[in-house]
PDB file of C-alpha atoms and ligand atoms in Angstrom:
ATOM      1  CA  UNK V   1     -16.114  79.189   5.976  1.00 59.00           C
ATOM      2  CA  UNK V   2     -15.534  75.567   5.966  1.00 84.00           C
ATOM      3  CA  UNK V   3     -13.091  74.352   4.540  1.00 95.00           C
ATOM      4  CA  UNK V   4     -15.107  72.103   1.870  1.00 98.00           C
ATOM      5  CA  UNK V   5     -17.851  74.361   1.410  1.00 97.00           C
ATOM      6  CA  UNK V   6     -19.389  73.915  -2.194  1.00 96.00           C
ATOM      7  CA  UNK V   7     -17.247  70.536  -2.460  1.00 98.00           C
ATOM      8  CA  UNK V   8     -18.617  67.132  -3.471  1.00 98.00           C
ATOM      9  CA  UNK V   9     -17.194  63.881  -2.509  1.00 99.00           C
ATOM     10  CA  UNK V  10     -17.744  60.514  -3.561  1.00 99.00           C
ATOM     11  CA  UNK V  11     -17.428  57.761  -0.401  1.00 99.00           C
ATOM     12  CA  UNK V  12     -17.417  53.926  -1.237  1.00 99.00           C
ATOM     13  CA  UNK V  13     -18.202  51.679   1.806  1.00 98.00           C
ATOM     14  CA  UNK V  14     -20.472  54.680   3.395  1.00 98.00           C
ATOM     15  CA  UNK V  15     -23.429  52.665   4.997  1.00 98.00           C
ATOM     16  CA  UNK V  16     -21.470  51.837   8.295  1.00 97.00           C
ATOM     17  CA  UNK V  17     -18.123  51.870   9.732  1.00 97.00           C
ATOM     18  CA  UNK V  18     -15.184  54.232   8.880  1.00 98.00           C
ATOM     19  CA  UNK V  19     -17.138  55.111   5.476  1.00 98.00           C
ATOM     20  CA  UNK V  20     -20.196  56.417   6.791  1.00 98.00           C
ATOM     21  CA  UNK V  21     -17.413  58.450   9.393  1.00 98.00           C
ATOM     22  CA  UNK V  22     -15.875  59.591   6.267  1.00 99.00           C
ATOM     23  CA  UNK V  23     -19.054  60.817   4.830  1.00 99.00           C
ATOM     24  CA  UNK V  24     -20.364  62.542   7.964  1.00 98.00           C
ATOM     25  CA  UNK V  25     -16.966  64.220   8.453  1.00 98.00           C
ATOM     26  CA  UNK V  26     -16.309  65.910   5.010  1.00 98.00           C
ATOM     27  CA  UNK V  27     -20.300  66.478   5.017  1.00 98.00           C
ATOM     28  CA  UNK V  28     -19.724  68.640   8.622  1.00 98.00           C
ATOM     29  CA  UNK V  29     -16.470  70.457   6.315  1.00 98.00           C
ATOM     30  CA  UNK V  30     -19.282  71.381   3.914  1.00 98.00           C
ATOM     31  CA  UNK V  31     -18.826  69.159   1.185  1.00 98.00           C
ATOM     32  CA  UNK V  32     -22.087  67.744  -0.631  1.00 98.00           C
ATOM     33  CA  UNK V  33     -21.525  63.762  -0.793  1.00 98.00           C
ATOM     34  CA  UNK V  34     -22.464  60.508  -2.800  1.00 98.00           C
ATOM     35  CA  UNK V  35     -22.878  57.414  -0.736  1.00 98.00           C
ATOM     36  CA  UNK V  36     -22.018  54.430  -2.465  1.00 98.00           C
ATOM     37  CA  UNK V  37     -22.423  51.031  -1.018  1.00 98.00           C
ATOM     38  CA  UNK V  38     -23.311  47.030  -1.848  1.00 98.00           C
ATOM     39  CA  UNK V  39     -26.615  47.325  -0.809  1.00 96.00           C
ATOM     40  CA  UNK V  40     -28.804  49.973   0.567  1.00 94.00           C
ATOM     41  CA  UNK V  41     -30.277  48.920   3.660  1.00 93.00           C
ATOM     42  CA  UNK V  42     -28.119  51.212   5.536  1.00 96.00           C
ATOM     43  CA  UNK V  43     -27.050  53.863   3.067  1.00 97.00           C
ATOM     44  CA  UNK V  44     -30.557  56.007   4.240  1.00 96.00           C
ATOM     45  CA  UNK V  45     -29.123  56.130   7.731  1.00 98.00           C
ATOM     46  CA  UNK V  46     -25.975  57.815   6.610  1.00 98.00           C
ATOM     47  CA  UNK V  47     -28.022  60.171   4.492  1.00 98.00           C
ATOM     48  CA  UNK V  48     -30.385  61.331   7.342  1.00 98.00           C
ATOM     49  CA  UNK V  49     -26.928  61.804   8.857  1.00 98.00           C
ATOM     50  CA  UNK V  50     -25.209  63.713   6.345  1.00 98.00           C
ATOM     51  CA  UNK V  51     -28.419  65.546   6.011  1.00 98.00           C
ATOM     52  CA  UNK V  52     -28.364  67.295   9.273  1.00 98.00           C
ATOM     53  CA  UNK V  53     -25.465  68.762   8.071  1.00 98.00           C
ATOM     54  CA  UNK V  54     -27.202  70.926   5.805  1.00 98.00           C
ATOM     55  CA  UNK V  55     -25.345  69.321   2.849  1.00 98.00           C
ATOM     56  CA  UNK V  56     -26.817  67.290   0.042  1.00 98.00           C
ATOM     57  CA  UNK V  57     -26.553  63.481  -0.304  1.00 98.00           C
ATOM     58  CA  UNK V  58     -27.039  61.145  -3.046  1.00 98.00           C
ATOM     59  CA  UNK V  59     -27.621  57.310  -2.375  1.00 98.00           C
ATOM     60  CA  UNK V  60     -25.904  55.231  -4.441  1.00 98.00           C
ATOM     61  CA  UNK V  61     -25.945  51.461  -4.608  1.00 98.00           C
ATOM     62  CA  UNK V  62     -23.224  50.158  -7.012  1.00 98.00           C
ATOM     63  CA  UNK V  63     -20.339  47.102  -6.345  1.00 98.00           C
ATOM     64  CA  UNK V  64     -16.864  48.422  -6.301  1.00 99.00           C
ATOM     65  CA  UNK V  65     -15.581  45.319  -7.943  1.00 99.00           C
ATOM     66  CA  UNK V  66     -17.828  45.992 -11.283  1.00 98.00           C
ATOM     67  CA  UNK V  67     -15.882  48.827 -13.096  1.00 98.00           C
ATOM     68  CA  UNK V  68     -19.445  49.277 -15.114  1.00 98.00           C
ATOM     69  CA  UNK V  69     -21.162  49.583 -12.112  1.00 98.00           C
ATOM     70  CA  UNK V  70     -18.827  51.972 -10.790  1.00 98.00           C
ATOM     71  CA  UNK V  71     -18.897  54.114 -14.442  1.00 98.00           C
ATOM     72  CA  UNK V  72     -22.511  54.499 -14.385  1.00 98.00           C
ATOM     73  CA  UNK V  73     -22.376  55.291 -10.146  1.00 98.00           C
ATOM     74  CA  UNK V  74     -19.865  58.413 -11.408  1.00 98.00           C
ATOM     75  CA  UNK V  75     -22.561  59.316 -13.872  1.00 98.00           C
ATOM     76  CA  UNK V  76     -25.396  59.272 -11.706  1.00 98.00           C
ATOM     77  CA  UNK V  77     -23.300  61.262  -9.654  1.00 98.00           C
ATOM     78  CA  UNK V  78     -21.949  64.083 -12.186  1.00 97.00           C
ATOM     79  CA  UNK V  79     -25.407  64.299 -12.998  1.00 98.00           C
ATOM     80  CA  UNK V  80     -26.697  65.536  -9.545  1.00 98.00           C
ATOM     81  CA  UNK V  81     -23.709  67.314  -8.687  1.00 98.00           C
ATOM     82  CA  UNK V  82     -21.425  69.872 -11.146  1.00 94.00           C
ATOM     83  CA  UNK V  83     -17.953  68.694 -10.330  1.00 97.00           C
ATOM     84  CA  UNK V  84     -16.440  65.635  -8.632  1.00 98.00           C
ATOM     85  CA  UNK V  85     -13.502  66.951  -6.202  1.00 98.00           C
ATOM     86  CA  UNK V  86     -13.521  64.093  -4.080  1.00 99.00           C
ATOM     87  CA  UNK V  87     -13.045  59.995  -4.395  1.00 99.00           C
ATOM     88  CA  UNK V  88     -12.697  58.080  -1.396  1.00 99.00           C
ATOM     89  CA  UNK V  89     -12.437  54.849  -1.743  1.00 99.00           C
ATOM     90  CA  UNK V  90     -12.727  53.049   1.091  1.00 98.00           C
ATOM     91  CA  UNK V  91     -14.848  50.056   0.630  1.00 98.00           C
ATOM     92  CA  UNK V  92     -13.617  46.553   2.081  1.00 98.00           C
ATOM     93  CA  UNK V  93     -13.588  43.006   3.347  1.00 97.00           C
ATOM     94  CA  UNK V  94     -11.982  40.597   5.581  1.00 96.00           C
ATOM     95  CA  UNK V  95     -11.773  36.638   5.014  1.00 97.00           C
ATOM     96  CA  UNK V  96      -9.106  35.797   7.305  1.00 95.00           C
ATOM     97  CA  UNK V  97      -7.251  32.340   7.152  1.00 97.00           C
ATOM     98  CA  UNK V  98      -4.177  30.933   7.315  1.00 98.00           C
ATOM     99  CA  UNK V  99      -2.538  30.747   4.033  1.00 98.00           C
ATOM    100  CA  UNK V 100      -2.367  26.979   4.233  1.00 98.00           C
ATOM    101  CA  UNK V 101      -6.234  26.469   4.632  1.00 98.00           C
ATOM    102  CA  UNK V 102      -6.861  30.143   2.732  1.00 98.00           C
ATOM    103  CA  UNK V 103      -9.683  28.824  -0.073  1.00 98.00           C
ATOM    104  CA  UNK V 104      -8.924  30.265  -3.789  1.00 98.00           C
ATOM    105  CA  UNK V 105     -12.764  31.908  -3.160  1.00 98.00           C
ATOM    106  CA  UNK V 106     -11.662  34.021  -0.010  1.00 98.00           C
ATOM    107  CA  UNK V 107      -8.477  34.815  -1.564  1.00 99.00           C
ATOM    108  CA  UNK V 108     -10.358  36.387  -4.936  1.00 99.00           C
ATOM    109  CA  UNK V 109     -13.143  37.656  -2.876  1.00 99.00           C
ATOM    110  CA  UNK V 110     -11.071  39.881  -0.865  1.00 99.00           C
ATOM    111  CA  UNK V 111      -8.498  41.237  -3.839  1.00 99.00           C
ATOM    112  CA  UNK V 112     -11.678  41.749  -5.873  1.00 99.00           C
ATOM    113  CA  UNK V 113     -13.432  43.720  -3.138  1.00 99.00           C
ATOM    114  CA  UNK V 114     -10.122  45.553  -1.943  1.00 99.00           C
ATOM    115  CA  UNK V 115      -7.562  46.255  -4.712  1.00 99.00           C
ATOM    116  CA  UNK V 116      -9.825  45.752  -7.652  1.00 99.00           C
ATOM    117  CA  UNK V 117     -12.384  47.508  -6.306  1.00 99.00           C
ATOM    118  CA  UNK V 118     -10.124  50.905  -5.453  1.00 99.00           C
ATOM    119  CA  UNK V 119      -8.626  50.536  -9.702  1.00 99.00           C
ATOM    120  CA  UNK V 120     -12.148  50.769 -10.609  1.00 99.00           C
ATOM    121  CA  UNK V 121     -12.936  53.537  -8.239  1.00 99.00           C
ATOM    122  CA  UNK V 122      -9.848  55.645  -9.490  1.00 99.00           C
ATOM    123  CA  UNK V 123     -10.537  54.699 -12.853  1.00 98.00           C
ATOM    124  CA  UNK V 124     -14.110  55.687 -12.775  1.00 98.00           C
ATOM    125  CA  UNK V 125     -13.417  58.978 -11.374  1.00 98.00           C
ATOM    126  CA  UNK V 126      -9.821  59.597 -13.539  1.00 98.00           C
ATOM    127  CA  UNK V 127     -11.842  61.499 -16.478  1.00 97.00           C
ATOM    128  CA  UNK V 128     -14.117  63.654 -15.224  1.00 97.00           C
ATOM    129  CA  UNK V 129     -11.188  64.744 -12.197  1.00 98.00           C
ATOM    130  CA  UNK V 130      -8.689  65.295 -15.555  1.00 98.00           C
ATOM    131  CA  UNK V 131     -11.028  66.983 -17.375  1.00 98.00           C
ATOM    132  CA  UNK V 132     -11.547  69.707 -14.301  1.00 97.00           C
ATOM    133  CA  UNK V 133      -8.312  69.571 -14.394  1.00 98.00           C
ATOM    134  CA  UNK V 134      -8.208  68.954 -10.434  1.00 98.00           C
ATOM    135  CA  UNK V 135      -9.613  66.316  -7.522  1.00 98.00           C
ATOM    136  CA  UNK V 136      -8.596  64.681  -4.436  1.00 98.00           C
ATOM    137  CA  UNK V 137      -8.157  60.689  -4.078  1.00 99.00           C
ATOM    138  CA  UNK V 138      -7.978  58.788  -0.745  1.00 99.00           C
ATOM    139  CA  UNK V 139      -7.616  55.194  -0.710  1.00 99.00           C
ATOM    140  CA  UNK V 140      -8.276  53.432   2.257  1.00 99.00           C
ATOM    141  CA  UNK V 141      -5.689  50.726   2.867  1.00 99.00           C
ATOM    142  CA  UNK V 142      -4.193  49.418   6.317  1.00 98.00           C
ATOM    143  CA  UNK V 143      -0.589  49.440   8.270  1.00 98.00           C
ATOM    144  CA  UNK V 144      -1.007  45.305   7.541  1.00 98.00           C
ATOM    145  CA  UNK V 145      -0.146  46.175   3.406  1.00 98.00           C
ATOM    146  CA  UNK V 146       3.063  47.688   5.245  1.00 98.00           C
ATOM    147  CA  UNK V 147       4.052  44.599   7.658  1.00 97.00           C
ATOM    148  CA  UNK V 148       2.136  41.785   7.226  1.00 97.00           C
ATOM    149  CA  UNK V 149      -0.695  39.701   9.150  1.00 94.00           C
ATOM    150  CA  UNK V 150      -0.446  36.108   9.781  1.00 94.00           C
ATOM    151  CA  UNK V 151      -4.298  34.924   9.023  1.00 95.00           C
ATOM    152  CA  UNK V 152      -4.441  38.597   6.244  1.00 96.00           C
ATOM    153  CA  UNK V 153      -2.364  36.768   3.464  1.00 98.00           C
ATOM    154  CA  UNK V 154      -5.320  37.694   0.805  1.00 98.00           C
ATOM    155  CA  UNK V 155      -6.309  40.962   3.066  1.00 98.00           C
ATOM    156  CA  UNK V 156      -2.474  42.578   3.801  1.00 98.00           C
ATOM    157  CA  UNK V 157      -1.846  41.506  -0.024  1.00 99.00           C
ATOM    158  CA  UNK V 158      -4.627  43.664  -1.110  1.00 99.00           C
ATOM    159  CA  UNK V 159      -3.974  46.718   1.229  1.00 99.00           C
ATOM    160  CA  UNK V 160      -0.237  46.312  -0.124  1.00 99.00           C
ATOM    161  CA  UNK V 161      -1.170  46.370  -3.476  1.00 99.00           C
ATOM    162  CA  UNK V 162      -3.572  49.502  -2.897  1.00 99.00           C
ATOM    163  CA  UNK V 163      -0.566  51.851  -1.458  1.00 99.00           C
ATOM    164  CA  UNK V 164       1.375  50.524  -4.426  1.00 99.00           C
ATOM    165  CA  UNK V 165      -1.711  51.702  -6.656  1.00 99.00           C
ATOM    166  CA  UNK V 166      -1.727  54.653  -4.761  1.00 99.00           C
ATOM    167  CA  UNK V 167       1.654  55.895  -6.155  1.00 99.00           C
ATOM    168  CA  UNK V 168       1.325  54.726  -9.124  1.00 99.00           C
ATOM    169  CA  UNK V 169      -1.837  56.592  -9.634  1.00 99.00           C
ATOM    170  CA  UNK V 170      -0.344  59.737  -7.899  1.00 99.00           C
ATOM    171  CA  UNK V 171       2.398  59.709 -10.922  1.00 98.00           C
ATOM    172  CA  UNK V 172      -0.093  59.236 -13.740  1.00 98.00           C
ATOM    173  CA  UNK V 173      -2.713  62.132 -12.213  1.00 98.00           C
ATOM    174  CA  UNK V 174       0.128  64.608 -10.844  1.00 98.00           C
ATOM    175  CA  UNK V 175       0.070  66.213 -14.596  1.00 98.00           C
ATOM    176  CA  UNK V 176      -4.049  67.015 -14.418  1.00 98.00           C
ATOM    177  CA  UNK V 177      -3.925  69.043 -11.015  1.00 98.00           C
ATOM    178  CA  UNK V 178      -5.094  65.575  -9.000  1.00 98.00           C
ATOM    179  CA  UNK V 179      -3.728  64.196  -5.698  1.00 98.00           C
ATOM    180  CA  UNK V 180      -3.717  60.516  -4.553  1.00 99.00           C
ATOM    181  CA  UNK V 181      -3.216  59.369  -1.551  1.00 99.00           C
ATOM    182  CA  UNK V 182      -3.340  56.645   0.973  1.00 99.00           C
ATOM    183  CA  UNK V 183      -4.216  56.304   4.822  1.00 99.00           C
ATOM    184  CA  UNK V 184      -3.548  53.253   6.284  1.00 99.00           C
ATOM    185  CA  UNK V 185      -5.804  52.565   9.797  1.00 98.00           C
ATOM    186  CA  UNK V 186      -4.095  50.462  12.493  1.00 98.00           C
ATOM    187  CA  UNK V 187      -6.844  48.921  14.566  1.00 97.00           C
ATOM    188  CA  UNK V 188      -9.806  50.597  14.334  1.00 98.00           C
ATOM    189  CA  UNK V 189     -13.562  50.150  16.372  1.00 96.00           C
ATOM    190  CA  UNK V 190     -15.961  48.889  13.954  1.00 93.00           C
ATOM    191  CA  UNK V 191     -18.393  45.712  12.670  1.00 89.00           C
ATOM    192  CA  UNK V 192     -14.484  44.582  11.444  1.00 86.00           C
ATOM    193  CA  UNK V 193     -13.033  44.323  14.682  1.00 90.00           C
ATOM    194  CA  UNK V 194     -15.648  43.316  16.569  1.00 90.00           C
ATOM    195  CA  UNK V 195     -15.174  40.069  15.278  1.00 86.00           C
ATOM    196  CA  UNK V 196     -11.718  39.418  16.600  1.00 87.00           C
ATOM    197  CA  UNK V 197     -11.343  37.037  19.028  1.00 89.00           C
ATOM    198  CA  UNK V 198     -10.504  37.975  22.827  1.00 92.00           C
ATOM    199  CA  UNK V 199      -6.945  36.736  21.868  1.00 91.00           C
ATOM    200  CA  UNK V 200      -6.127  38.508  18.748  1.00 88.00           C
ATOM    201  CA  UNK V 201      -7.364  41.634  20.386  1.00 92.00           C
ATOM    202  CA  UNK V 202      -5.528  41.324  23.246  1.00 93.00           C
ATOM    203  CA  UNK V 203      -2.281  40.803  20.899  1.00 91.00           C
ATOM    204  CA  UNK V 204      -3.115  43.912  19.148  1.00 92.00           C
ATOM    205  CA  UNK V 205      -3.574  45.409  22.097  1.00 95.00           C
ATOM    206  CA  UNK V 206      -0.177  44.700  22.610  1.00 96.00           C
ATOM    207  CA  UNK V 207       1.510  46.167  19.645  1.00 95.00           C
ATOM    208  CA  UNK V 208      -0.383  49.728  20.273  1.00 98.00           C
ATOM    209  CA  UNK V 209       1.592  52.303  22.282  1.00 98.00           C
ATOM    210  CA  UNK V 210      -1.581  53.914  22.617  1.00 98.00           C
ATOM    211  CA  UNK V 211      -2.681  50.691  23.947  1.00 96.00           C
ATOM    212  CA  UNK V 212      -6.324  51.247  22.659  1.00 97.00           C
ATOM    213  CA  UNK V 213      -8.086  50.928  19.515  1.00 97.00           C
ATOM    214  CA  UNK V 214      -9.049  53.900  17.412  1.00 98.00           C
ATOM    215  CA  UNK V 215     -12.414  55.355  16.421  1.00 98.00           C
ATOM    216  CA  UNK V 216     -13.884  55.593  12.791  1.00 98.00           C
ATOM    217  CA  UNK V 217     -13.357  59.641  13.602  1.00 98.00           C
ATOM    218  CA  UNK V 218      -9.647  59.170  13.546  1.00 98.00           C
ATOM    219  CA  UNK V 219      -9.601  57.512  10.224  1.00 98.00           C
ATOM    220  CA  UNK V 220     -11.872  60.290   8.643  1.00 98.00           C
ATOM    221  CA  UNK V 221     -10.438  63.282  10.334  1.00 98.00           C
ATOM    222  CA  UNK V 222      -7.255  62.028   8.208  1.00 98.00           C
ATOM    223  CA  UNK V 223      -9.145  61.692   5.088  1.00 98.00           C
ATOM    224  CA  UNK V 224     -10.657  65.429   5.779  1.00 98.00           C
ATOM    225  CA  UNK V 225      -7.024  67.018   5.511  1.00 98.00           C
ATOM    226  CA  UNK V 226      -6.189  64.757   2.446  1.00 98.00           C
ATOM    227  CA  UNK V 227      -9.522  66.016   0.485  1.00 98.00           C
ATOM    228  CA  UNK V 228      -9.010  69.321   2.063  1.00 98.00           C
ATOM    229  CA  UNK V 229      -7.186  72.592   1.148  1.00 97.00           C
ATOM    230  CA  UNK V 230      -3.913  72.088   3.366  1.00 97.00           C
ATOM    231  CA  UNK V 231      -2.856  69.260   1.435  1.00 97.00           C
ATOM    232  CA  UNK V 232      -2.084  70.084  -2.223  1.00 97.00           C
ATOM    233  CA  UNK V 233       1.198  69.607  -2.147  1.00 98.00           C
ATOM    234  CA  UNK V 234       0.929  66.148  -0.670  1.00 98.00           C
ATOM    235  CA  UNK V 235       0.846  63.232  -3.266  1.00 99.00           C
ATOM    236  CA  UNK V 236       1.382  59.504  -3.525  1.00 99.00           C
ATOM    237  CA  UNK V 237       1.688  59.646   0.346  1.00 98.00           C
ATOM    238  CA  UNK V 238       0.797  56.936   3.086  1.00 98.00           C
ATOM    239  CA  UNK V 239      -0.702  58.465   6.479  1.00 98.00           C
ATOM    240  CA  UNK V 240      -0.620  55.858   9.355  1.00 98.00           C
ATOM    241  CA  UNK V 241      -3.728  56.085  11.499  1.00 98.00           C
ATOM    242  CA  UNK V 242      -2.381  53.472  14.196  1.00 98.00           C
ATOM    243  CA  UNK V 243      -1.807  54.713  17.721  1.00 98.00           C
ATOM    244  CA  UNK V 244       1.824  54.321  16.964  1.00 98.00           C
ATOM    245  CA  UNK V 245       1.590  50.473  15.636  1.00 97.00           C
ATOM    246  CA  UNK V 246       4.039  50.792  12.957  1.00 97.00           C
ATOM    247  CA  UNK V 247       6.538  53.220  13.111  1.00 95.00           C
TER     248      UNK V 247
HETATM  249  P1  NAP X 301     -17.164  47.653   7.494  1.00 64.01           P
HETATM  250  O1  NAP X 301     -17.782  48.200   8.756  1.00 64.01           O
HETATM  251  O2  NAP X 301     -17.255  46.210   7.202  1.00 64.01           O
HETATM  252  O3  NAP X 301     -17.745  48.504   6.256  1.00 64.01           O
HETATM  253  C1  NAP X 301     -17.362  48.225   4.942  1.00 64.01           C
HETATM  254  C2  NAP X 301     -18.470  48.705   4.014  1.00 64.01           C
HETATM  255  O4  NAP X 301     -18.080  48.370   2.644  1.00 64.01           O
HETATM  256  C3  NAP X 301     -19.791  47.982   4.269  1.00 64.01           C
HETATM  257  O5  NAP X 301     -20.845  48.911   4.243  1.00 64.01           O
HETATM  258  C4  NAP X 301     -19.874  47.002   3.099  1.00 64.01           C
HETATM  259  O6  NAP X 301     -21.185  46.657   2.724  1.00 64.01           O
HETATM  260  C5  NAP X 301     -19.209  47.785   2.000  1.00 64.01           C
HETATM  261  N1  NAP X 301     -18.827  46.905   0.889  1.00 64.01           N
HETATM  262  C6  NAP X 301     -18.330  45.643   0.980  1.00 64.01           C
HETATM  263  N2  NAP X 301     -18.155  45.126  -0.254  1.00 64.01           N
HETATM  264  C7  NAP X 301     -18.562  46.079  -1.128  1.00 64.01           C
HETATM  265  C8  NAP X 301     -18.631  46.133  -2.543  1.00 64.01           C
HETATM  266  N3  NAP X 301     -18.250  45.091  -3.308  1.00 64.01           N
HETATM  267  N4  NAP X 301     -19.084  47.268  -3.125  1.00 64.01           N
HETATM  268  C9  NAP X 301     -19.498  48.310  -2.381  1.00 64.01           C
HETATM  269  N5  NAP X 301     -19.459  48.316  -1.035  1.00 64.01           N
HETATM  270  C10 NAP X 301     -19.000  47.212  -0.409  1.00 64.01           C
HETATM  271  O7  NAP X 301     -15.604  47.998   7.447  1.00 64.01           O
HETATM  272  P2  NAP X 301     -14.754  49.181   8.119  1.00 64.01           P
HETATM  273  O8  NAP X 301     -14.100  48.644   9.316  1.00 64.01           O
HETATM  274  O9  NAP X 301     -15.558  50.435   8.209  1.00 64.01           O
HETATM  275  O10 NAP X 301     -13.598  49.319   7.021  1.00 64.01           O
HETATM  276  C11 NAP X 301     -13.604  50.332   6.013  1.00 64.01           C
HETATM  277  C12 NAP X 301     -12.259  50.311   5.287  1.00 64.01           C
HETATM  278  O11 NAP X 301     -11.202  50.516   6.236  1.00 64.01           O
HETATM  279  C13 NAP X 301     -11.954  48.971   4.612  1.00 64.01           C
HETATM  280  O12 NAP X 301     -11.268  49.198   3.400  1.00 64.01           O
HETATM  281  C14 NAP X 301     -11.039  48.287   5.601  1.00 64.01           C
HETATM  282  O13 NAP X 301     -10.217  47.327   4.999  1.00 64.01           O
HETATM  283  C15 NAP X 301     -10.261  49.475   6.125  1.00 64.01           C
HETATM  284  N6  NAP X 301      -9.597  49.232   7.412  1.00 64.01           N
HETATM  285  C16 NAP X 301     -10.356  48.966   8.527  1.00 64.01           C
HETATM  286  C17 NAP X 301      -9.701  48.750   9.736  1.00 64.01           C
HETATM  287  C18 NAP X 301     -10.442  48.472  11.012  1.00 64.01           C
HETATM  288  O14 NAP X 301      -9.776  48.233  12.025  1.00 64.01           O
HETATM  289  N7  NAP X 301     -11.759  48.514  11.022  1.00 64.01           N
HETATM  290  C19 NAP X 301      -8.299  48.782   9.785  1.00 64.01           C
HETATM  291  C20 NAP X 301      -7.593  49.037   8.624  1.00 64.01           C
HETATM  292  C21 NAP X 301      -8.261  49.275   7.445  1.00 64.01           C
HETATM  293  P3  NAP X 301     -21.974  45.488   3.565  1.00 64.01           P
HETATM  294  O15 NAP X 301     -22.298  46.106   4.869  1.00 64.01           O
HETATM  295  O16 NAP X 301     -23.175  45.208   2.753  1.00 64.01           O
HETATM  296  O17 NAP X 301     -21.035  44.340   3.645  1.00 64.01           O
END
């Protein structure tokens, strides 16, 4: 049987990228899944995805950083579906500057979309996970909330402030059977990172033992044992998905 057969999961970010990964990935365990994004453009493709799966899949076009938008996405979603095991939240930005020439708009666009966005998520999803008296949360934050970036002052403060979140929420939820957790990607292959420059990738490059970026799969093959059965005595935990970057 697989191991999240008769599941459902909840995936913010899941038109492209590492959340549509995540999505496909706990679909193929057997979980039924809720896409969530900004717009919806690209949430269909997913879907057909998840689809072929032979799991269900609910669009759902909400903004992370509007907790009401977010409380009415987790009712359209306990509506469709009888329980809600599994919250990923894993939508994100970048508006990378130095901190010097870092505009108050990119700074609040980026803690909005990143850290607020993941206390609404967990807050949406808090009551109906403590009322079932279990559920699974992954957070998606980044080895950069661990060291630093220089140009990520707004992004690495966010990703910080979402593995402190993390364990805070993981104390608060322990009591009501639910586990929060973080993983933190390195440098991984998407729409993100194909905007670096030659140079910064190069750097990175650099700081990988691996000496290679990962793949979207990495990330999500992470979030599968967090949401999964092998983890439930794992809580307030960070999981490094970084070819070795930080260690
Ligand atoms: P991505 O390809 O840019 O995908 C992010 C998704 O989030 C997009 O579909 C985007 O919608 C959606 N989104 C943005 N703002 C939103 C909002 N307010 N409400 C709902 N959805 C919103 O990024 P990614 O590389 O897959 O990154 C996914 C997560 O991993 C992010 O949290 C990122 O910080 C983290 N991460 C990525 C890397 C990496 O190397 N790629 C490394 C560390 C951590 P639009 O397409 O409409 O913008």
């Amino acid at each position: 049987m697989s191991t999240l057969q008769g599941k459902t999961a909840l995936v913010t970010g899941a038109s492209r990228g590492i959340g549509r990964a995540i999505a496909l990935r706990l679909a193929r365990d057997g979980a039924n899944i809720a896409g969530l994004d900004i717009k919806d453009d690209l949430l269909e493709e997913t879907g057909a995805l998840v689809r072929e799966q032979g799991v269900e899949f609910l669009p759902i076009t909400a903004d992370v950083t509007d907790f009401d938008n977010m409380k009415a996405a987790v009712g359209q979603f306990t509506e469709a579906f009888d329980s809600l095991d599994i919250m990923v939240n894993n939508a994100g930005i970048t508006r990378d500057n130095l901190l010097i020439r870092m505009s108050d708009e990119d700074w609040r666009a980026v803690i909005s979309v990143n850290l607020t966005g993941v206390f609404n998520g967990i807050k949406a999803v808090a009551r109906p996970m403590m009322r079932q008296r279990s559920g699974r949360i992954v957070n998606i934050a980044s080895v950069v909330g661990m060291v630093g970036n220089a140009g990520q002052a707004n992004y690495s403060a966010s990703k910080g402030g979402v593995i402190a979140l993390t364990k805070t929420a993981a104390r608060e939820l322990a009591g009501r059977g639910i586990n929060v957790n973080a993983v933190a990607p390195g440098f991984i292959r998407t729409a993100m990172t194909d905007e670096l420059s030659e140079e910064a990738r190069e750097s990175a490059l650099g700081q990988i033992p691996f000496a290679r970026f990962g793949e979207a799969q990495d990330v999500a093959a992470a979030v599968a044992f967090l949401a999964g059965p092998d983890s439930s005595y794992l809580t307030g935990q960070v999981i490094r998905v970084d070819g070795g970057m930080v260690m």
